[in-house]
Amino acid sequence: GDYEGALRPQVHFSPPKGFMNDPNGLHVGANGLYHVYYQYNPTADVAGNQHWGHATTTDGYTFENQPIALFPPNNETFVFSGSAVVDVNNTSGYFPGQDNGVVAIYTLSNSTSQNQNIAFSKDGGYSFEPYKGNPVIDIGSTQFRDPQVFWHPQTQSWVMVTVYATEFTVGIYTSSNLKDWQHSSNFSHHGLLGIQYECPNLVEMPVEGSNETMWLMFISINPGAPLGGSISQYFPGSFNGTHFEAVDSVARIADFAKDNYAGQFFSGIPGTEKRLSMDWASNWQYTNNVPTANEGWRSSMTVFRQNHLKKLPNIGWDLVSSPFNITSQFSQVLASNSSLGNNSILLDYSSVPSGALYFEANITGLTPDTLAGSLNFTFTSSVSGENIQGGTIPGGTTWLSRRNTNWGAENPYFTDKFSSEGIYSGSENGTWTVSGILDRTILELFVNGGEQSGTMTFFPEQPLDTLRIGAKGIPQGAGVSVAVWALKDAW
Ligand code: FRU
């Protein structure tokens, strides 16, 4: 593919051409290679004709496009979302003498049914052969999809979560061989319902400051998110191999902006210390309209994110989500100031070939009585004057704005401002940090190392090339530091 287009992210995955939505089949292969599959329409730049596209990466940023992995079985039936596992112990019986067999578990969808199917790969996840006994689960429904499967060592069993979408229900199934599945329980009508549940994940999560783990039920809803369209929510809780129980009934939203959906967690990483995920960085409300089609492609993913749970004093359980190993993509320091005070830095980064930056601003030395001031940033195009902006108040709200970019003003769904108000407030240790990845048409913002995150796409007519970042109104006794790095051109 041609990744030279001015709108093409350079440290984020986007498809070679055509349309992409959900990440699928995320897993770490036997040799430590990361496999990313995705909902893919290779023949048009709008959703439809769903295949599983495929790419691999050793570092989470430098991707190699691979041949399409799963094709529609006929021209009315499509390959919808699902997951993949490495069948190390050959439980399926399909991989004698092999410990790197990959099994994809996915939905086949047409106008009369949605059911769950599997396919086997003997070559480490590149080519797949559908199981002759498909479908492996069929309940006679047209709204039954998105199976996520993982190995549960405590019960020596495979577990699947999959949605009865319009019944707002996650079905939990178990299997010893990935072919025969037993229904175990349902998790239903929790949190925000929207119009449908989609893309469930159930994962064991590390807990900050403890050796314990907790389970996380992650559910995407679309349409009907609070800001419109699609968003994901999560429920911390416990899981015994057959039943999931949430700690409470709170609907925790994973992202305070509007371009983060259908996230999936990787399977196959031993232990839970490196719990990685990737999300689709778009929204069903406007994904088929964004102007990247002029360059022949639509949609990018978030970067790989590292996740854990943390109990915050004021709001309780929180999913902390931050970029995986981003320092590996630093090319040079563009600015660094550890005593900025109530000032700002102005940086022209038009000479950075990737157009992609990582930035971080910190306030230290705050006390509960002096939570004041703000950290602020603006990325501007020196040619068109378009900009995007953001900021955060210590102990309080974080916001983002794309209102000053030309594309989207006439689209009623392309919400122009976002804030975390009501989702979060508080501060620990007298510090407050904001960091982010700016990559041409996508910004991923993280507060306090990922206690809050916001994913925002935007489509300037001219490339953004100037950053102003700094602090205002920070109290006496507090310190401000700012640093900005250029990111490598991963494509
Ligand atoms: C979520 C979703 C899934 C479905 C897929 C189809 O974005 O609607 O429920 O499997 O996309 O492309």
XYZ file of C-alpha atoms and ligand atoms in Angstrom:
503
model
C 0.000 0.000 0.000
C 0.851 3.649 -0.326
C 1.162 5.193 3.121
C 2.375 8.581 1.899
C -0.978 10.396 1.999
C -1.051 13.533 4.150
C -3.896 12.072 6.260
C -2.217 8.666 6.826
C -1.143 8.062 10.421
C 2.510 7.015 10.625
C 2.700 5.193 13.959
C -0.830 3.788 13.807
C -2.133 0.888 11.752
C -4.409 1.664 8.796
C -5.376 -0.731 5.979
C -3.445 -0.741 2.683
C -6.624 0.342 0.874
C -10.380 0.057 1.388
C -12.325 0.119 4.648
C -11.386 -1.228 8.075
C -13.356 -1.578 11.288
C -12.930 -3.816 14.365
C -9.620 -5.426 15.352
C -10.048 -9.220 15.238
C -8.046 -12.279 16.238
C -5.399 -10.318 18.177
C -2.854 -12.809 19.449
C 0.809 -13.335 20.110
C 2.173 -16.146 17.975
C 4.457 -18.920 19.123
C 7.533 -16.904 18.122
C 6.428 -13.724 19.895
C 5.152 -12.071 16.712
C 1.969 -10.014 17.153
C -0.841 -10.858 14.754
C -3.518 -8.252 14.046
C -6.547 -9.184 11.944
C -9.321 -6.738 11.206
C -12.763 -6.333 9.699
C -11.892 -5.473 6.145
C -13.651 -4.429 2.965
C -10.893 -4.663 0.347
C -13.215 -3.687 -2.505
C -14.717 -0.373 -1.332
C -14.009 2.478 1.049
C -17.230 1.958 3.040
C -18.256 -0.848 5.440
C -19.422 -4.105 3.847
C -18.076 -7.269 2.179
C -16.365 -8.197 5.459
C -13.138 -10.224 5.259
C -10.406 -10.617 7.871
C -7.459 -8.489 6.790
C -4.134 -9.363 8.414
C -0.931 -7.637 9.500
C 1.980 -8.603 11.744
C 4.352 -6.608 13.917
C 7.262 -7.301 16.248
C 7.066 -3.969 18.111
C 3.404 -2.889 17.880
C 4.211 0.029 15.557
C 6.035 -1.251 12.479
C 3.471 -3.342 10.617
C 3.833 -5.690 7.722
C 0.677 -6.189 5.678
C -0.118 -9.860 5.057
C -2.492 -11.542 2.601
C -6.173 -11.544 3.603
C -6.706 -14.341 6.147
C -10.448 -15.108 5.948
C -12.717 -14.703 2.924
C -16.528 -14.620 2.717
C -17.754 -18.166 1.936
C -20.248 -16.826 -0.657
C -21.421 -13.440 -1.853
C -24.218 -13.143 0.721
C -22.375 -14.307 3.818
C -19.661 -12.267 5.492
C -16.914 -12.892 8.008
C -17.712 -10.772 11.049
C -15.684 -10.095 14.170
C -14.042 -12.689 16.370
C -10.841 -13.773 18.028
C -7.938 -16.204 17.637
C -6.027 -18.477 19.995
C -2.864 -20.535 19.774
C -3.848 -24.167 20.414
C -0.520 -25.022 22.059
C -1.700 -28.390 23.423
C -3.592 -29.419 20.291
C -6.922 -29.592 22.138
C -8.673 -29.363 18.778
C -6.867 -32.453 17.479
C -6.097 -30.573 14.285
C -2.424 -29.960 14.964
C -0.621 -33.260 15.665
C 3.068 -32.692 16.345
C 2.610 -28.908 16.312
C 2.490 -26.355 19.157
C 1.847 -23.263 17.013
C -1.556 -24.090 15.531
C -3.853 -21.065 15.382
C -7.630 -21.288 15.629
C -9.758 -18.350 14.511
C -13.252 -18.103 16.038
C -15.585 -15.761 14.152
C -19.164 -15.028 13.172
C -20.573 -15.783 9.752
C -23.351 -13.322 9.029
C -26.023 -13.139 6.373
C -29.592 -11.877 6.258
C -31.030 -15.048 7.818
C -28.441 -15.980 10.458
C -25.432 -15.153 12.555
C -23.519 -18.101 13.994
C -20.088 -18.952 15.381
C -17.483 -20.737 13.271
C -13.866 -21.776 13.551
C -10.975 -22.133 11.119
C -7.566 -23.753 11.543
C -4.146 -22.445 10.551
C -1.169 -24.809 10.425
C 1.209 -22.106 9.209
C 1.155 -19.855 12.260
C -1.859 -17.695 11.392
C -1.360 -16.806 7.722
C -3.775 -19.151 5.943
C -6.866 -20.771 7.441
C -9.015 -23.770 6.627
C -12.627 -23.595 7.837
C -13.707 -26.496 10.100
C -15.900 -29.030 8.271
C -18.313 -29.163 11.221
C -19.128 -25.417 11.129
C -21.042 -23.696 12.594
C -19.866 -24.630 16.091
C -22.679 -22.644 17.741
C -25.938 -21.786 16.038
C -28.973 -20.695 18.041
C -31.127 -19.693 15.084
C -30.590 -15.982 15.650
C -29.756 -13.078 13.321
C -28.192 -11.102 16.196
C -25.588 -13.434 17.704
C -21.954 -12.507 17.153
C -18.396 -11.460 18.005
C -16.984 -14.493 19.902
C -13.911 -13.847 22.056
C -12.173 -17.008 23.241
C -9.434 -17.533 25.841
C -7.885 -20.416 27.770
C -8.874 -20.566 31.451
C -6.073 -22.518 33.184
C -7.935 -22.919 36.516
C -10.676 -25.009 34.850
C -8.451 -26.300 31.993
C -11.065 -25.113 29.564
C -11.650 -22.716 26.694
C -14.116 -19.914 27.466
C -16.079 -17.906 24.909
C -17.987 -14.673 25.422
C -20.313 -13.690 22.597
C -23.300 -11.348 22.369
C -27.007 -11.770 21.860
C -26.677 -8.235 20.540
C -30.200 -6.848 20.672
C -30.981 -8.684 23.921
C -28.159 -6.788 25.695
C -26.739 -10.107 26.808
C -23.279 -11.645 26.820
C -23.427 -15.446 26.608
C -20.601 -17.380 28.291
C -19.748 -20.767 26.765
C -17.059 -23.340 27.567
C -15.309 -26.029 25.542
C -12.503 -28.552 25.875
C -11.687 -28.709 22.147
C -12.908 -25.423 20.533
C -15.444 -27.470 18.520
C -18.071 -28.534 21.086
C -19.406 -25.679 23.187
C -21.647 -25.716 26.285
C -23.625 -22.692 27.381
C -22.665 -21.751 30.967
C -24.320 -18.474 31.887
C -25.422 -15.036 30.747
C -24.364 -11.539 31.785
C -27.185 -9.267 30.761
C -28.602 -5.732 30.898
C -25.599 -4.199 32.649
C -24.543 -0.593 32.293
C -25.374 1.402 29.201
C -27.414 -0.592 26.723
C -27.531 1.587 23.627
C -29.312 -0.285 20.842
C -27.009 -3.321 20.869
C -24.142 -4.959 22.710
C -21.199 -5.833 20.439
C -17.658 -7.210 20.671
C -17.494 -8.498 24.273
C -14.168 -9.343 25.928
C -13.558 -11.065 29.248
C -9.987 -10.744 30.516
C -7.972 -11.227 33.656
C -6.318 -7.969 34.661
C -3.398 -7.088 36.877
C -4.306 -4.763 39.764
C -1.926 -1.923 40.539
C -0.210 -2.225 43.900
C -1.241 -5.830 44.449
C -0.425 -9.363 43.379
C -4.105 -10.090 42.935
C -5.851 -10.048 39.608
C -9.412 -9.103 38.772
C -11.575 -9.918 35.792
C -12.859 -7.324 33.418
C -15.945 -7.595 31.230
C -15.552 -5.183 28.318
C -18.628 -4.466 26.158
C -19.020 -2.197 23.158
C -22.390 -0.536 22.478
C -23.641 0.828 19.166
C -25.576 2.893 18.366
C -26.712 4.796 21.440
C -23.491 5.871 23.163
C -23.906 8.928 25.432
C -22.133 11.111 22.832
C -23.812 9.254 19.960
C -22.820 6.235 17.921
C -20.361 3.771 19.373
C -18.300 3.517 22.578
C -17.048 0.834 24.980
C -17.766 0.286 28.651
C -16.313 -2.095 31.218
C -17.194 -3.901 34.417
C -14.552 -5.089 36.903
C -15.517 -8.267 38.710
C -14.821 -11.925 39.337
C -14.996 -15.003 37.133
C -15.005 -18.660 38.188
C -14.783 -20.278 34.767
C -18.515 -20.276 34.118
C -20.007 -17.121 35.684
C -18.945 -13.489 35.738
C -20.030 -11.230 38.586
C -19.489 -7.462 38.408
C -18.304 -5.655 41.571
C -21.077 -3.081 41.155
C -23.558 -1.787 38.599
C -21.572 1.261 37.496
C -21.133 1.747 33.718
C -17.531 2.847 33.296
C -16.803 4.322 29.884
C -13.424 3.448 28.435
C -12.753 6.710 26.550
C -14.081 10.242 26.989
C -14.020 11.158 23.277
C -15.741 9.513 20.343
C -13.218 7.519 18.301
C -12.606 4.405 20.321
C -14.639 1.275 19.688
C -14.656 -2.520 19.509
C -11.449 -2.856 21.522
C -9.976 -6.314 21.804
C -7.403 -7.801 24.176
C -4.594 -10.020 22.913
C -4.642 -13.705 23.671
C -1.546 -15.803 24.140
C 0.538 -13.588 26.382
C 1.657 -15.740 29.307
C 0.627 -14.291 32.662
C -1.282 -11.063 32.954
C 1.592 -8.637 33.467
C 1.435 -7.323 29.896
C -2.266 -7.146 29.083
C -2.343 -5.541 25.638
C -5.281 -4.263 23.619
C -6.027 -2.395 20.421
C -9.165 -0.435 19.489
C -10.775 0.775 16.294
C -10.264 4.556 16.219
C -13.518 5.618 14.636
C -17.266 5.848 15.200
C -20.077 4.199 13.242
C -21.896 7.547 13.058
C -19.441 9.066 10.565
C -16.871 6.418 9.671
C -18.256 5.982 6.136
C -17.905 9.721 5.451
C -14.417 10.702 6.576
C -12.257 12.337 3.868
C -9.386 9.810 3.971
C -11.265 8.040 1.156
C -9.580 10.619 -1.096
C -6.404 8.690 -0.320
C -8.102 5.316 -0.886
C -8.494 4.117 2.719
C -10.686 4.566 5.778
C -10.028 4.070 9.516
C -7.019 3.528 11.705
C -6.518 1.570 14.914
C -5.228 2.933 18.216
C -1.686 2.009 19.138
C -1.289 -1.133 21.254
C -2.221 -0.272 24.785
C -1.058 -1.761 28.031
C -3.846 -2.126 30.583
C -4.400 -2.716 34.268
C -6.971 -1.954 36.931
C -6.420 0.543 39.700
C -8.581 1.523 42.641
C -8.705 5.308 42.810
C -9.639 6.915 46.133
C -12.526 8.943 44.751
C -14.108 6.918 41.944
C -13.102 3.349 42.716
C -12.101 0.863 40.029
C -10.605 2.366 36.915
C -9.106 0.825 33.769
C -5.677 2.383 33.224
C -4.652 2.249 29.593
C -1.399 3.626 28.152
C 0.643 3.279 24.922
C 2.736 0.126 24.729
C 6.477 0.791 24.605
C 6.098 4.157 22.836
C 9.667 5.170 23.707
C 10.829 2.632 21.090
C 9.389 5.001 18.481
C 11.105 8.189 19.681
C 13.456 9.617 17.078
C 14.576 12.859 18.759
C 13.756 15.230 21.588
C 12.193 18.365 20.146
C 11.693 20.204 23.415
C 12.371 19.592 27.073
C 11.918 22.014 29.935
C 11.700 21.012 33.570
C 10.977 24.434 35.052
C 8.514 25.973 32.652
C 6.290 27.590 35.299
C 3.263 29.405 33.925
C 4.668 29.695 30.429
C 4.420 27.810 27.178
C 6.681 26.406 24.481
C 6.089 27.092 20.791
C 7.431 24.398 18.515
C 7.556 24.243 14.720
C 7.696 20.533 13.817
C 7.127 20.890 10.074
C 10.512 19.241 9.441
C 9.562 16.017 11.282
C 9.004 13.545 8.391
C 6.347 11.466 10.185
C 4.382 14.518 11.331
C 3.900 12.448 14.501
C 4.810 13.509 18.043
C 4.694 12.238 21.597
C 4.278 14.892 24.268
C 4.095 14.987 28.018
C 3.393 17.769 30.526
C 3.560 17.386 34.310
C 2.665 19.421 37.311
C 4.334 18.462 40.586
C 4.169 19.811 44.120
C 0.422 20.329 44.278
C -1.432 20.028 47.559
C -5.139 19.279 48.038
C -5.672 23.000 48.741
C -3.809 24.195 45.665
C -5.425 22.212 42.848
C -5.572 25.068 40.367
C -4.484 26.156 36.925
C -4.315 24.084 33.766
C -2.056 22.392 31.252
C -2.966 23.316 27.665
C -1.903 22.455 24.150
C -2.788 23.535 20.618
C -1.651 21.903 17.376
C -1.973 24.319 14.447
C -1.494 24.273 10.700
C 0.681 27.272 9.805
C -0.787 27.105 6.283
C -4.558 26.952 6.902
C -4.727 28.138 10.522
C -6.780 25.074 11.459
C -6.099 23.674 14.938
C -7.001 21.099 17.524
C -6.813 21.872 21.216
C -6.851 20.224 24.582
C -6.190 20.776 28.220
C -6.562 19.425 31.711
C -7.196 20.822 35.174
C -5.269 19.216 38.043
C -7.689 17.002 39.935
C -10.440 17.733 37.457
C -11.658 17.747 33.910
C -9.745 17.090 30.702
C -10.988 18.320 27.335
C -10.327 18.068 23.621
C -11.578 20.104 20.686
C -11.550 19.556 16.930
C -13.898 22.445 16.189
C -11.242 24.476 14.374
C -10.546 21.906 11.670
C -12.409 22.447 8.423
C -13.781 18.943 7.790
C -16.827 17.825 9.754
C -18.469 21.156 10.509
C -21.454 20.202 8.340
C -21.700 16.690 9.816
C -24.046 16.740 12.831
C -22.450 13.606 14.305
C -18.847 14.779 14.134
C -19.047 16.165 17.686
C -16.531 18.963 17.968
C -15.614 19.009 21.694
C -15.172 16.384 24.395
C -14.616 16.458 28.113
C -14.110 13.986 30.904
C -16.342 15.971 33.232
C -18.379 13.698 35.428
C -16.286 10.668 34.574
C -13.437 11.523 36.870
C -11.971 13.870 39.401
C -9.219 13.674 41.968
C -5.454 13.781 42.312
C -2.911 11.645 44.070
C 0.651 12.389 45.201
C 0.407 16.070 44.277
C 1.146 15.397 40.620
C -0.920 15.706 37.459
C 0.252 14.518 34.055
C -1.039 14.662 30.538
C 0.608 12.841 27.644
C -0.369 12.046 24.115
C 0.416 10.747 20.664
C -0.405 13.126 17.834
C -0.252 11.365 14.472
C -1.515 13.493 11.546
C -5.255 12.653 11.896
C -5.466 10.997 15.299
C -4.726 12.088 18.845
C -4.612 9.645 21.745
C -4.556 11.494 25.043
C -3.711 10.005 28.443
C -4.131 11.614 31.844
C -2.000 10.440 34.772
C -0.496 7.585 32.814
C -3.852 6.485 31.413
C -6.337 6.868 34.299
C -8.420 8.674 31.704
C -7.987 8.479 27.964
C -9.478 10.225 24.976
C -9.139 9.177 21.338
C -9.967 11.838 18.759
C -9.632 11.781 14.984
C -9.704 14.988 12.919
C -9.100 15.807 9.285
C -7.309 19.078 8.599
C -7.072 20.351 5.035
C -3.412 21.176 5.648
C -1.039 19.241 7.905
C -0.735 20.393 11.510
C 2.862 21.521 12.026
C 3.069 23.768 15.095
C 2.594 22.948 18.764
C 2.066 25.302 21.655
C 2.096 23.565 25.026
C 2.310 24.982 28.527
C 0.666 25.858 31.819
C -1.522 28.642 33.166
C -2.509 29.606 36.701
C -0.426 26.921 38.418
C -0.071 27.858 42.113
C 3.086 29.012 43.886
C 5.204 26.068 44.965
C 4.152 23.823 42.099
C 6.477 22.959 39.213
C 5.753 22.382 35.536
C 7.762 20.281 33.105
C 7.146 19.646 29.407
C 8.840 17.363 26.890
C 8.118 16.614 23.228
C 9.607 13.904 21.034
C 9.435 13.364 17.282
C 8.206 9.864 16.414
C 9.746 7.618 13.782
C 8.015 6.990 10.517
C 6.881 3.398 11.129
C 5.613 2.947 7.554
C -18.854 -3.861 15.503
C -19.501 -4.781 14.461
C -19.555 -6.184 14.987
C -19.592 -6.993 13.718
C -18.706 -6.197 12.806
C -19.124 -6.240 11.358
O -18.276 -2.724 14.966
O -20.768 -4.284 14.128
O -20.642 -6.440 15.851
O -19.115 -8.297 13.920
O -18.725 -4.868 13.268
O -18.184 -5.602 10.546
